[in-house]
PDB file of C-alpha atoms and ligand atoms in Angstrom:
ATOM      1  CA  MET A   1     -31.833  33.174 -15.925  1.00  0.00           C
ATOM      2  CA  THR A   2     -29.661  33.420 -19.023  1.00  0.00           C
ATOM      3  CA  LEU A   3     -27.725  30.166 -18.952  1.00  0.00           C
ATOM      4  CA  LYS A   4     -29.763  28.892 -21.874  1.00  0.00           C
ATOM      5  CA  HIS A   5     -28.578  31.665 -24.121  1.00  0.00           C
ATOM      6  CA  ASP A   6     -24.911  31.534 -23.287  1.00  0.00           C
ATOM      7  CA  ASN A   7     -23.279  29.737 -26.172  1.00  0.00           C
ATOM      8  CA  LYS A   8     -19.744  30.719 -25.310  1.00  0.00           C
ATOM      9  CA  ALA A   9     -19.251  27.704 -23.083  1.00  0.00           C
ATOM     10  CA  ARG A  10     -15.573  26.917 -22.743  1.00  0.00           C
ATOM     11  CA  GLY A  11     -14.391  23.690 -21.164  1.00  0.00           C
ATOM     12  CA  PHE A  12     -12.520  25.039 -18.139  1.00  0.00           C
ATOM     13  CA  ASP A  13     -15.433  26.564 -16.246  1.00  0.00           C
ATOM     14  CA  MET A  14     -17.965  23.866 -17.054  1.00  0.00           C
ATOM     15  CA  PRO A  15     -17.905  21.994 -13.714  1.00  0.00           C
ATOM     16  CA  GLU A  16     -18.709  25.256 -11.952  1.00  0.00           C
ATOM     17  CA  ARG A  17     -21.429  26.193 -14.434  1.00  0.00           C
ATOM     18  CA  ILE A  18     -23.034  22.763 -14.105  1.00  0.00           C
ATOM     19  CA  GLU A  19     -23.044  23.090 -10.321  1.00  0.00           C
ATOM     20  CA  THR A  20     -24.749  26.473 -10.679  1.00  0.00           C
ATOM     21  CA  LEU A  21     -27.344  25.041 -13.075  1.00  0.00           C
ATOM     22  CA  PHE A  22     -28.042  22.235 -10.619  1.00  0.00           C
ATOM     23  CA  GLY A  23     -28.517  24.605  -7.680  1.00  0.00           C
ATOM     24  CA  LEU A  24     -30.781  26.948  -9.638  1.00  0.00           C
ATOM     25  CA  GLN A  25     -32.936  24.119 -10.988  1.00  0.00           C
ATOM     26  CA  LEU A  26     -33.341  22.707  -7.472  1.00  0.00           C
ATOM     27  CA  ARG A  27     -34.635  26.082  -6.327  1.00  0.00           C
ATOM     28  CA  GLU A  28     -36.807  26.881  -9.330  1.00  0.00           C
ATOM     29  CA  TRP A  29     -38.276  23.562 -10.449  1.00  0.00           C
ATOM     30  CA  PRO A  30     -40.553  21.956  -7.816  1.00  0.00           C
ATOM     31  CA  LEU A  31     -40.952  18.607  -9.638  1.00  0.00           C
ATOM     32  CA  PHE A  32     -37.169  18.200  -9.888  1.00  0.00           C
ATOM     33  CA  SER A  33     -36.494  19.225  -6.314  1.00  0.00           C
ATOM     34  CA  GLU A  34     -39.206  16.894  -4.979  1.00  0.00           C
ATOM     35  CA  ASN A  35     -37.838  13.930  -6.961  1.00  0.00           C
ATOM     36  CA  TYR A  36     -34.319  14.835  -5.922  1.00  0.00           C
ATOM     37  CA  ASP A  37     -35.226  14.800  -2.213  1.00  0.00           C
ATOM     38  CA  HIS A  38     -37.043  11.521  -2.672  1.00  0.00           C
ATOM     39  CA  CYS A  39     -33.976  10.072  -4.403  1.00  0.00           C
ATOM     40  CA  ALA A  40     -31.700  11.154  -1.538  1.00  0.00           C
ATOM     41  CA  GLU A  41     -34.048   9.457   0.977  1.00  0.00           C
ATOM     42  CA  THR A  42     -34.214   6.287  -1.118  1.00  0.00           C
ATOM     43  CA  LEU A  43     -30.439   6.004  -1.392  1.00  0.00           C
ATOM     44  CA  LYS A  44     -30.334   5.629   2.380  1.00  0.00           C
ATOM     45  CA  GLU A  45     -32.659   2.616   2.061  1.00  0.00           C
ATOM     46  CA  GLU A  46     -30.634   0.934  -0.658  1.00  0.00           C
ATOM     47  CA  VAL A  47     -30.203  -2.779   0.068  1.00  0.00           C
ATOM     48  CA  GLU A  48     -27.087  -4.788  -0.656  1.00  0.00           C
ATOM     49  CA  LEU A  49     -28.126  -8.215  -1.956  1.00  0.00           C
ATOM     50  CA  THR A  50     -24.616  -9.632  -1.892  1.00  0.00           C
ATOM     51  CA  ALA A  51     -23.939  -8.829   1.769  1.00  0.00           C
ATOM     52  CA  ASP A  52     -23.602 -12.498   2.765  1.00  0.00           C
ATOM     53  CA  MET A  53     -22.018 -13.712  -0.442  1.00  0.00           C
ATOM     54  CA  VAL A  54     -18.317 -14.020  -1.157  1.00  0.00           C
ATOM     55  CA  PRO A  55     -17.965 -15.997  -4.367  1.00  0.00           C
ATOM     56  CA  CYS A  56     -17.645 -12.956  -6.560  1.00  0.00           C
ATOM     57  CA  SER A  57     -15.992  -9.588  -5.995  1.00  0.00           C
ATOM     58  CA  TRP A  58     -19.010  -7.777  -7.439  1.00  0.00           C
ATOM     59  CA  ARG A  59     -21.550  -6.210  -5.133  1.00  0.00           C
ATOM     60  CA  ILE A  60     -25.227  -5.972  -6.110  1.00  0.00           C
ATOM     61  CA  HIS A  61     -27.663  -3.433  -4.665  1.00  0.00           C
ATOM     62  CA  LYS A  62     -31.328  -2.687  -5.208  1.00  0.00           C
ATOM     63  CA  MET A  63     -33.346   0.471  -4.710  1.00  0.00           C
ATOM     64  CA  LEU A  64     -36.980   1.548  -4.936  1.00  0.00           C
ATOM     65  CA  LEU A  65     -37.724   4.791  -6.784  1.00  0.00           C
ATOM     66  CA  ASN A  66     -41.385   5.359  -7.654  1.00  0.00           C
ATOM     67  CA  HIS A  67     -40.609   8.265  -9.943  1.00  0.00           C
ATOM     68  CA  ARG A  68     -38.714   5.961 -12.334  1.00  0.00           C
ATOM     69  CA  LYS A  69     -41.904   4.078 -13.259  1.00  0.00           C
ATOM     70  CA  ASN A  70     -42.475   5.919 -16.549  1.00  0.00           C
ATOM     71  CA  SER A  71     -38.927   5.219 -17.597  1.00  0.00           C
ATOM     72  CA  LEU A  72     -39.030   1.533 -16.622  1.00  0.00           C
ATOM     73  CA  ALA A  73     -42.400   1.069 -18.294  1.00  0.00           C
ATOM     74  CA  ALA A  74     -41.450   3.091 -21.391  1.00  0.00           C
ATOM     75  CA  ASN A  75     -42.751   1.659 -24.632  1.00  0.00           C
ATOM     76  CA  ILE A  76     -39.940   2.158 -27.126  1.00  0.00           C
ATOM     77  CA  ASP A  77     -41.359   0.354 -30.138  1.00  0.00           C
ATOM     78  CA  SER A  78     -41.012   2.520 -33.227  1.00  0.00           C
ATOM     79  CA  LYS A  79     -44.745   3.262 -33.502  1.00  0.00           C
ATOM     80  CA  ALA A  80     -45.010   4.459 -29.903  1.00  0.00           C
ATOM     81  CA  ILE A  81     -41.837   6.536 -30.301  1.00  0.00           C
ATOM     82  CA  ALA A  82     -43.097   8.128 -33.525  1.00  0.00           C
ATOM     83  CA  GLU A  83     -46.395   9.060 -31.885  1.00  0.00           C
ATOM     84  CA  ARG A  84     -45.024  10.758 -28.764  1.00  0.00           C
ATOM     85  CA  LYS A  85     -43.398  14.168 -28.442  1.00  0.00           C
ATOM     86  CA  CYS A  86     -39.675  13.731 -27.832  1.00  0.00           C
ATOM     87  CA  PHE A  87     -38.928  14.933 -24.295  1.00  0.00           C
ATOM     88  CA  LEU A  88     -35.282  15.706 -25.146  1.00  0.00           C
ATOM     89  CA  CYS A  89     -36.095  18.174 -27.938  1.00  0.00           C
ATOM     90  CA  ALA A  90     -35.823  21.775 -26.736  1.00  0.00           C
ATOM     91  CA  ASP A  91     -39.340  22.638 -27.956  1.00  0.00           C
ATOM     92  CA  ASN A  92     -40.985  19.941 -25.853  1.00  0.00           C
ATOM     93  CA  ARG A  93     -39.149  20.407 -22.574  1.00  0.00           C
ATOM     94  CA  PRO A  94     -40.940  21.708 -19.487  1.00  0.00           C
ATOM     95  CA  GLU A  95     -40.886  25.469 -19.128  1.00  0.00           C
ATOM     96  CA  GLU A  96     -38.801  25.235 -15.958  1.00  0.00           C
ATOM     97  CA  GLN A  97     -36.015  23.250 -17.592  1.00  0.00           C
ATOM     98  CA  ASP A  98     -32.837  25.202 -18.253  1.00  0.00           C
ATOM     99  CA  SER A  99     -29.679  24.081 -20.037  1.00  0.00           C
ATOM    100  CA  ILE A 100     -26.020  24.782 -20.751  1.00  0.00           C
ATOM    101  CA  ARG A 101     -24.696  24.539 -24.281  1.00  0.00           C
ATOM    102  CA  TRP A 102     -21.582  22.339 -24.723  1.00  0.00           C
ATOM    103  CA  ARG A 103     -20.293  21.455 -28.197  1.00  0.00           C
ATOM    104  CA  ASP A 104     -23.300  20.004 -30.111  1.00  0.00           C
ATOM    105  CA  TYR A 105     -25.103  19.138 -26.891  1.00  0.00           C
ATOM    106  CA  GLU A 106     -27.149  20.703 -24.150  1.00  0.00           C
ATOM    107  CA  ILE A 107     -26.533  19.772 -20.536  1.00  0.00           C
ATOM    108  CA  LEU A 108     -29.753  19.324 -18.533  1.00  0.00           C
ATOM    109  CA  VAL A 109     -30.584  18.099 -15.048  1.00  0.00           C
ATOM    110  CA  ASN A 110     -32.460  14.788 -15.135  1.00  0.00           C
ATOM    111  CA  PRO A 111     -35.803  15.594 -13.458  1.00  0.00           C
ATOM    112  CA  TYR A 112     -36.210  11.920 -12.458  1.00  0.00           C
ATOM    113  CA  PRO A 113     -32.838  11.312 -10.803  1.00  0.00           C
ATOM    114  CA  ILE A 114     -31.411   7.943  -9.794  1.00  0.00           C
ATOM    115  CA  ALA A 115     -28.408   9.430  -7.995  1.00  0.00           C
ATOM    116  CA  ASP A 116     -26.723  12.655  -7.007  1.00  0.00           C
ATOM    117  CA  ASN A 117     -25.769  15.002  -9.874  1.00  0.00           C
ATOM    118  CA  HIS A 118     -27.851  13.099 -12.411  1.00  0.00           C
ATOM    119  CA  LEU A 119     -27.569  14.923 -15.746  1.00  0.00           C
ATOM    120  CA  THR A 120     -28.786  14.282 -19.271  1.00  0.00           C
ATOM    121  CA  ILE A 121     -26.532  15.515 -22.051  1.00  0.00           C
ATOM    122  CA  ALA A 122     -28.758  15.730 -25.123  1.00  0.00           C
ATOM    123  CA  HIS A 123     -27.693  16.439 -28.698  1.00  0.00           C
ATOM    124  CA  THR A 124     -29.029  19.775 -29.951  1.00  0.00           C
ATOM    125  CA  GLU A 125     -30.634  17.962 -32.894  1.00  0.00           C
ATOM    126  CA  HIS A 126     -33.265  15.249 -32.912  1.00  0.00           C
ATOM    127  CA  THR A 127     -30.851  12.622 -34.235  1.00  0.00           C
ATOM    128  CA  PRO A 128     -31.039   8.883 -33.357  1.00  0.00           C
ATOM    129  CA  GLN A 129     -29.206   7.338 -30.397  1.00  0.00           C
ATOM    130  CA  ARG A 130     -26.008   5.910 -31.942  1.00  0.00           C
ATOM    131  CA  ILE A 131     -22.586   5.649 -30.338  1.00  0.00           C
ATOM    132  CA  ILE A 132     -20.317   5.440 -33.348  1.00  0.00           C
ATOM    133  CA  GLY A 133     -18.564   8.779 -33.916  1.00  0.00           C
ATOM    134  CA  HIS A 134     -19.451  10.025 -30.413  1.00  0.00           C
ATOM    135  CA  ILE A 135     -16.895   8.242 -28.222  1.00  0.00           C
ATOM    136  CA  ARG A 136     -14.580  11.239 -28.041  1.00  0.00           C
ATOM    137  CA  ASP A 137     -17.452  13.488 -26.941  1.00  0.00           C
ATOM    138  CA  MET A 138     -18.178  10.993 -24.203  1.00  0.00           C
ATOM    139  CA  ALA A 139     -14.536  10.977 -23.063  1.00  0.00           C
ATOM    140  CA  ALA A 140     -14.451  14.794 -23.055  1.00  0.00           C
ATOM    141  CA  LEU A 141     -17.598  14.811 -20.914  1.00  0.00           C
ATOM    142  CA  THR A 142     -15.827  12.830 -18.164  1.00  0.00           C
ATOM    143  CA  ARG A 143     -13.548  15.848 -17.732  1.00  0.00           C
ATOM    144  CA  ILE A 144     -16.340  18.371 -17.282  1.00  0.00           C
ATOM    145  CA  VAL A 145     -18.153  16.181 -14.725  1.00  0.00           C
ATOM    146  CA  PRO A 146     -14.999  14.959 -12.943  1.00  0.00           C
ATOM    147  CA  THR A 147     -16.701  13.428  -9.896  1.00  0.00           C
ATOM    148  CA  SER A 148     -19.307  11.608 -11.961  1.00  0.00           C
ATOM    149  CA  CYS A 149     -19.359   8.781 -14.472  1.00  0.00           C
ATOM    150  CA  VAL A 150     -20.806   9.314 -17.950  1.00  0.00           C
ATOM    151  CA  PHE A 151     -22.972   6.591 -19.426  1.00  0.00           C
ATOM    152  CA  TYR A 152     -24.575   5.589 -22.699  1.00  0.00           C
ATOM    153  CA  ASN A 153     -27.575   3.298 -22.971  1.00  0.00           C
ATOM    154  CA  GLY A 154     -27.952   1.847 -26.455  1.00  0.00           C
ATOM    155  CA  PRO A 155     -31.288   2.373 -28.263  1.00  0.00           C
ATOM    156  CA  LYS A 156     -32.373  -1.121 -27.157  1.00  0.00           C
ATOM    157  CA  CYS A 157     -30.392  -1.239 -23.911  1.00  0.00           C
ATOM    158  CA  GLY A 158     -32.236   1.080 -21.555  1.00  0.00           C
ATOM    159  CA  ALA A 159     -32.510   4.389 -23.429  1.00  0.00           C
ATOM    160  CA  SER A 160     -36.040   5.741 -23.092  1.00  0.00           C
ATOM    161  CA  ALA A 161     -35.389   8.197 -25.955  1.00  0.00           C
ATOM    162  CA  PRO A 162     -33.848   5.892 -28.622  1.00  0.00           C
ATOM    163  CA  ASP A 163     -34.652   8.519 -31.255  1.00  0.00           C
ATOM    164  CA  HIS A 164     -32.628  11.349 -29.675  1.00  0.00           C
ATOM    165  CA  MET A 165     -28.845  11.088 -29.139  1.00  0.00           C
ATOM    166  CA  HIS A 166     -27.940  11.574 -25.479  1.00  0.00           C
ATOM    167  CA  PHE A 167     -25.598  10.611 -22.673  1.00  0.00           C
ATOM    168  CA  GLN A 168     -26.247  10.729 -18.946  1.00  0.00           C
ATOM    169  CA  SER A 169     -23.989  11.179 -15.956  1.00  0.00           C
ATOM    170  CA  PHE A 170     -24.295  10.783 -12.217  1.00  0.00           C
ATOM    171  CA  ALA A 171     -22.149  10.589  -9.079  1.00  0.00           C
ATOM    172  CA  GLU A 172     -19.506   7.874  -9.182  1.00  0.00           C
ATOM    173  CA  SER A 173     -20.879   6.247  -6.022  1.00  0.00           C
ATOM    174  CA  PHE A 174     -22.434   3.306  -7.923  1.00  0.00           C
ATOM    175  CA  SER A 175     -19.228   2.379  -9.682  1.00  0.00           C
ATOM    176  CA  THR A 176     -17.094   0.573  -7.080  1.00  0.00           C
ATOM    177  CA  ASN A 177     -17.365  -2.753  -8.960  1.00  0.00           C
ATOM    178  CA  ILE A 178     -15.399  -1.231 -11.834  1.00  0.00           C
ATOM    179  CA  TRP A 179     -12.409  -0.255  -9.696  1.00  0.00           C
ATOM    180  CA  MET A 180     -11.261  -3.759  -8.973  1.00  0.00           C
ATOM    181  CA  SER A 181      -7.636  -4.698  -8.599  1.00  0.00           C
ATOM    182  CA  PRO A 182      -5.689  -4.763 -11.889  1.00  0.00           C
ATOM    183  CA  ALA A 183      -4.819  -8.361 -10.966  1.00  0.00           C
ATOM    184  CA  LEU A 184      -8.448  -9.248 -11.713  1.00  0.00           C
ATOM    185  CA  LEU A 185      -8.160  -7.975 -15.284  1.00  0.00           C
ATOM    186  CA  THR A 186      -6.295  -9.498 -18.232  1.00  0.00           C
ATOM    187  CA  GLU A 187      -4.965  -7.276 -21.012  1.00  0.00           C
ATOM    188  CA  ILE A 188      -5.866  -8.632 -24.439  1.00  0.00           C
ATOM    189  CA  ALA A 189      -4.926  -5.823 -26.855  1.00  0.00           C
ATOM    190  CA  GLN A 190      -3.198  -2.465 -27.131  1.00  0.00           C
ATOM    191  CA  THR A 191      -3.608   0.395 -29.629  1.00  0.00           C
ATOM    192  CA  GLY A 192      -1.256   3.308 -28.944  1.00  0.00           C
ATOM    193  CA  ALA A 193      -2.096   4.541 -25.444  1.00  0.00           C
ATOM    194  CA  ALA A 194      -5.267   2.433 -25.198  1.00  0.00           C
ATOM    195  CA  HIS A 195      -5.233  -0.908 -23.343  1.00  0.00           C
ATOM    196  CA  LEU A 196      -8.095  -3.379 -23.615  1.00  0.00           C
ATOM    197  CA  TYR A 197      -8.881  -5.684 -20.681  1.00  0.00           C
ATOM    198  CA  ILE A 198     -11.313  -8.471 -19.892  1.00  0.00           C
ATOM    199  CA  PRO A 199     -12.116  -9.696 -16.374  1.00  0.00           C
ATOM    200  CA  THR A 200     -10.350 -12.824 -15.158  1.00  0.00           C
ATOM    201  CA  GLU A 201     -12.603 -15.738 -14.281  1.00  0.00           C
ATOM    202  CA  ASP A 202     -14.994 -15.496 -11.311  1.00  0.00           C
ATOM    203  CA  ASN A 203     -14.899 -11.766 -10.745  1.00  0.00           C
ATOM    204  CA  SER A 204     -17.984 -10.763 -12.647  1.00  0.00           C
ATOM    205  CA  ILE A 205     -21.490 -12.101 -13.073  1.00  0.00           C
ATOM    206  CA  PHE A 206     -21.415 -11.191 -16.772  1.00  0.00           C
ATOM    207  CA  PRO A 207     -18.675 -10.555 -19.355  1.00  0.00           C
ATOM    208  CA  TYR A 208     -17.457  -7.064 -20.239  1.00  0.00           C
ATOM    209  CA  PHE A 209     -14.528  -5.067 -21.596  1.00  0.00           C
ATOM    210  CA  ILE A 210     -12.514  -2.289 -19.976  1.00  0.00           C
ATOM    211  CA  ILE A 211     -10.420   0.190 -21.953  1.00  0.00           C
ATOM    212  CA  ASP A 212      -7.902   2.399 -20.135  1.00  0.00           C
ATOM    213  CA  SER A 213      -6.478   5.181 -22.263  1.00  0.00           C
ATOM    214  CA  GLY A 214      -4.597   8.445 -21.822  1.00  0.00           C
ATOM    215  CA  LYS A 215      -5.514   9.593 -25.329  1.00  0.00           C
ATOM    216  CA  ASP A 216      -9.032  10.000 -26.700  1.00  0.00           C
ATOM    217  CA  LYS A 217      -7.885   9.246 -30.250  1.00  0.00           C
ATOM    218  CA  ASP A 218      -6.512   5.851 -29.199  1.00  0.00           C
ATOM    219  CA  LEU A 219      -9.540   5.187 -27.012  1.00  0.00           C
ATOM    220  CA  GLU A 220     -11.747   5.744 -30.051  1.00  0.00           C
ATOM    221  CA  ALA A 221      -9.594   3.465 -32.227  1.00  0.00           C
ATOM    222  CA  MET A 222      -9.776   0.693 -29.610  1.00  0.00           C
ATOM    223  CA  PHE A 223     -13.508   1.215 -29.086  1.00  0.00           C
ATOM    224  CA  ASN A 224     -14.059   0.919 -32.839  1.00  0.00           C
ATOM    225  CA  LYS A 225     -12.250  -2.441 -32.817  1.00  0.00           C
ATOM    226  CA  VAL A 226     -14.507  -3.747 -30.065  1.00  0.00           C
ATOM    227  CA  TYR A 227     -17.588  -2.314 -31.814  1.00  0.00           C
ATOM    228  CA  ALA A 228     -16.654  -4.066 -35.084  1.00  0.00           C
ATOM    229  CA  ALA A 229     -16.317  -7.401 -33.279  1.00  0.00           C
ATOM    230  CA  LEU A 230     -19.673  -7.236 -31.411  1.00  0.00           C
ATOM    231  CA  PRO A 231     -22.582  -9.383 -32.631  1.00  0.00           C
ATOM    232  CA  PRO A 232     -24.358  -7.347 -35.332  1.00  0.00           C
ATOM    233  CA  SER A 233     -27.763  -5.963 -34.438  1.00  0.00           C
ATOM    234  CA  GLU A 234     -30.074  -3.243 -35.718  1.00  0.00           C
ATOM    235  CA  PRO A 235     -29.725  -0.302 -35.432  1.00  0.00           C
ATOM    236  CA  GLU A 236     -26.331  -0.915 -33.778  1.00  0.00           C
ATOM    237  CA  PRO A 237     -24.600  -3.638 -31.708  1.00  0.00           C
ATOM    238  CA  MET A 238     -26.314  -3.781 -28.315  1.00  0.00           C
ATOM    239  CA  MET A 239     -24.340  -2.346 -25.409  1.00  0.00           C
ATOM    240  CA  ASN A 240     -24.085  -0.155 -22.333  1.00  0.00           C
ATOM    241  CA  ILE A 241     -21.019   2.025 -21.880  1.00  0.00           C
ATOM    242  CA  VAL A 242     -19.808   3.785 -18.742  1.00  0.00           C
ATOM    243  CA  MET A 243     -16.806   6.144 -18.671  1.00  0.00           C
ATOM    244  CA  PHE A 244     -14.800   7.697 -15.854  1.00  0.00           C
ATOM    245  CA  LYS A 245     -12.026  10.221 -15.531  1.00  0.00           C
ATOM    246  CA  ASN A 246      -9.113   8.450 -13.853  1.00  0.00           C
ATOM    247  CA  GLY A 247      -6.334  10.988 -13.285  1.00  0.00           C
ATOM    248  CA  SER A 248      -5.008  11.822 -16.733  1.00  0.00           C
ATOM    249  CA  LYS A 249      -6.653   8.705 -18.183  1.00  0.00           C
ATOM    250  CA  THR A 250     -10.163   7.602 -19.086  1.00  0.00           C
ATOM    251  CA  ARG A 251     -11.577   4.243 -18.009  1.00  0.00           C
ATOM    252  CA  THR A 252     -14.333   2.838 -20.232  1.00  0.00           C
ATOM    253  CA  LEU A 253     -16.605  -0.087 -19.366  1.00  0.00           C
ATOM    254  CA  ILE A 254     -18.338  -1.743 -22.323  1.00  0.00           C
ATOM    255  CA  VAL A 255     -21.028  -4.337 -21.593  1.00  0.00           C
ATOM    256  CA  PRO A 256     -22.194  -6.164 -24.732  1.00  0.00           C
ATOM    257  CA  ARG A 257     -25.875  -7.093 -24.579  1.00  0.00           C
ATOM    258  CA  LYS A 258     -28.168  -9.535 -26.373  1.00  0.00           C
ATOM    259  CA  ALA A 259     -31.598  -8.574 -25.048  1.00  0.00           C
ATOM    260  CA  HIS A 260     -33.384  -5.359 -24.202  1.00  0.00           C
ATOM    261  CA  ARG A 261     -35.334  -6.701 -21.232  1.00  0.00           C
ATOM    262  CA  PRO A 262     -35.652 -10.043 -19.419  1.00  0.00           C
ATOM    263  CA  SER A 263     -38.298 -12.557 -20.570  1.00  0.00           C
ATOM    264  CA  PHE A 264     -40.360 -11.878 -17.417  1.00  0.00           C
ATOM    265  CA  TYR A 265     -40.495  -8.108 -17.994  1.00  0.00           C
ATOM    266  CA  GLY A 266     -43.947  -6.622 -17.540  1.00  0.00           C
ATOM    267  CA  ASP A 267     -46.549  -5.627 -14.973  1.00  0.00           C
ATOM    268  CA  GLY A 268     -48.630  -8.805 -15.083  1.00  0.00           C
ATOM    269  CA  GLU A 269     -48.770 -11.682 -12.596  1.00  0.00           C
ATOM    270  CA  GLY A 270     -45.283 -13.002 -11.827  1.00  0.00           C
ATOM    271  CA  GLN A 271     -43.649 -10.354 -14.004  1.00  0.00           C
ATOM    272  CA  MET A 272     -41.297  -7.533 -13.056  1.00  0.00           C
ATOM    273  CA  LEU A 273     -40.768  -3.982 -14.273  1.00  0.00           C
ATOM    274  CA  VAL A 274     -36.997  -4.112 -14.568  1.00  0.00           C
ATOM    275  CA  SER A 275     -35.383  -2.587 -17.623  1.00  0.00           C
ATOM    276  CA  PRO A 276     -31.617  -3.113 -17.376  1.00  0.00           C
ATOM    277  CA  ALA A 277     -29.468  -0.156 -18.370  1.00  0.00           C
ATOM    278  CA  SER A 278     -25.994   1.111 -17.436  1.00  0.00           C
ATOM    279  CA  VAL A 279     -26.886   1.496 -13.745  1.00  0.00           C
ATOM    280  CA  GLU A 280     -27.828  -2.196 -13.524  1.00  0.00           C
ATOM    281  CA  MET A 281     -24.575  -3.081 -15.318  1.00  0.00           C
ATOM    282  CA  LEU A 282     -22.763  -1.178 -12.559  1.00  0.00           C
ATOM    283  CA  GLY A 283     -24.541  -3.420 -10.017  1.00  0.00           C
ATOM    284  CA  THR A 284     -27.530  -1.369  -8.808  1.00  0.00           C
ATOM    285  CA  PHE A 285     -31.051  -2.464  -9.742  1.00  0.00           C
ATOM    286  CA  VAL A 286     -33.666   0.265  -9.906  1.00  0.00           C
ATOM    287  CA  THR A 287     -37.261  -0.776  -9.265  1.00  0.00           C
ATOM    288  CA  SER A 288     -40.334   1.437  -9.150  1.00  0.00           C
ATOM    289  CA  ARG A 289     -42.874  -0.858  -7.438  1.00  0.00           C
ATOM    290  CA  LYS A 290     -42.596  -2.149  -3.872  1.00  0.00           C
ATOM    291  CA  ASP A 291     -43.538  -5.659  -4.948  1.00  0.00           C
ATOM    292  CA  ASP A 292     -40.702  -5.797  -7.523  1.00  0.00           C
ATOM    293  CA  PHE A 293     -38.281  -4.346  -4.982  1.00  0.00           C
ATOM    294  CA  GLU A 294     -39.151  -7.001  -2.413  1.00  0.00           C
ATOM    295  CA  ARG A 295     -39.075  -9.915  -4.837  1.00  0.00           C
ATOM    296  CA  LEU A 296     -35.767  -8.997  -6.472  1.00  0.00           C
ATOM    297  CA  ASP A 297     -33.169 -11.415  -5.079  1.00  0.00           C
ATOM    298  CA  ILE A 298     -29.801 -12.751  -6.227  1.00  0.00           C
ATOM    299  CA  PRO A 299     -31.203 -15.677  -8.307  1.00  0.00           C
ATOM    300  CA  THR A 300     -33.465 -13.168 -10.116  1.00  0.00           C
ATOM    301  CA  VAL A 301     -30.534 -10.804 -10.663  1.00  0.00           C
ATOM    302  CA  GLU A 302     -28.435 -13.663 -12.062  1.00  0.00           C
ATOM    303  CA  ARG A 303     -31.278 -14.656 -14.345  1.00  0.00           C
ATOM    304  CA  ILE A 304     -31.605 -11.076 -15.628  1.00  0.00           C
ATOM    305  CA  TYR A 305     -27.883 -10.831 -16.367  1.00  0.00           C
ATOM    306  CA  ARG A 306     -27.965 -14.263 -18.045  1.00  0.00           C
ATOM    307  CA  GLU A 307     -30.836 -13.206 -20.289  1.00  0.00           C
ATOM    308  CA  VAL A 308     -29.668  -9.718 -21.290  1.00  0.00           C
ATOM    309  CA  CYS A 309     -25.853 -10.078 -21.279  1.00  0.00           C
ATOM    310  CA  LEU A 310     -23.672 -12.428 -23.299  1.00  0.00           C
ATOM    311  CA  SER A 311     -22.683 -15.965 -22.330  1.00  0.00           C
ATOM    312  CA  GLU A 312     -18.978 -16.780 -21.859  1.00  0.00           C
ATOM    313  CA  GLU A 313     -19.015 -18.546 -25.223  1.00  0.00           C
ATOM    314  CA  GLU A 314     -20.600 -15.595 -27.058  1.00  0.00           C
ATOM    315  CA  PHE A 315     -18.073 -13.281 -25.403  1.00  0.00           C
ATOM    316  CA  GLU A 316     -15.166 -15.549 -26.352  1.00  0.00           C
ATOM    317  CA  ASN A 317     -16.179 -15.202 -30.027  1.00  0.00           C
ATOM    318  CA  ILE A 318     -15.833 -11.418 -29.745  1.00  0.00           C
ATOM    319  CA  VAL A 319     -12.429 -11.731 -28.082  1.00  0.00           C
ATOM    320  CA  GLU A 320     -11.284 -14.020 -30.920  1.00  0.00           C
ATOM    321  CA  LYS A 321     -12.447 -11.493 -33.522  1.00  0.00           C
ATOM    322  CA  ILE A 322     -10.548  -8.712 -31.746  1.00  0.00           C
ATOM    323  CA  ASN A 323      -7.442 -10.889 -31.631  1.00  0.00           C
ATOM    324  CA  GLU A 324      -7.750 -11.546 -35.377  1.00  0.00           C
ATOM    325  CA  GLN A 325      -7.985  -7.792 -36.017  1.00  0.00           C
ATOM    326  CA  THR A 326      -4.967  -6.969 -33.881  1.00  0.00           C
ATOM    327  CA  THR A 327      -2.708  -9.835 -35.016  1.00  0.00           C
ATOM    328  CA  VAL A 328      -0.228  -8.718 -37.657  1.00  0.00           C
ATOM    329  CA  HIS A 329      -0.324 -11.155 -40.581  1.00  0.00           C
TER     330      HIS A 329
HETATM  331 ZN1   ZN B   1     -35.784  14.847 -29.780  1.00  0.00          ZN
END
């Protein structure tokens, strides 16, 4: 296997090279292939919680994946992070793990997959998880994984390696909520080829932004406007981002956040190991314990979104700030 040493990666053959990497890793890495099979089985048992509900166009699912326990239970306080070996650094990866070099990143299979084609795209350097300056990389990634969505979990919004810059991608199958009718979106700003939308009332359980853009430069300019208007937080405004290739355009979902985990997070009595990240913002809740899986119902889901996402009022303040930025005085 020489994929690791091939640094001449050019964009056009990347989808094929990634497919090859995936196939080889499935054959050569027992842990990955076992988890992958388990994931495929679990997807068949996915439960739709909103099956009998019609008030909202969003659909909510839940799934049980035991192999996600370490990720859901990850301690990301700075002391714990400083004391562990970073699993995204090349030196600490399992021997079986191979990679493809792309720009300043390495493309890796995620050995604990949530969905088909689950990849981790890790920066070659051990540099902190920050989105600013990386939006165009993320947009370019949507074109080398054209049947997947690319997502970013902020350092306090689901990333289990907040100290190492990375994206992830997986099959688009979880993303149907994002492809709602344009009539359910309201345009609030435009920068060159980039259009910024918010959902109209009653079609989402939490507030979010969508940017559609045919040009990465304009997408970045619009993203930076949204970023500047988000409630400040350290080390960066809290958010999940999901991007898709949409013909010649890129669709970007930005979900502003205010909490890392719900107040009832934990493994004690009455608590739940749920750690909302991009996948939950797309509408699928990943649990790792049968008890959590069984107890997770729509009121609990609504409570989680209420606690970790913004209220309508908090969101309205961001929209006002964006309007102030884009109004010509
Ligand atoms: Zn690292």
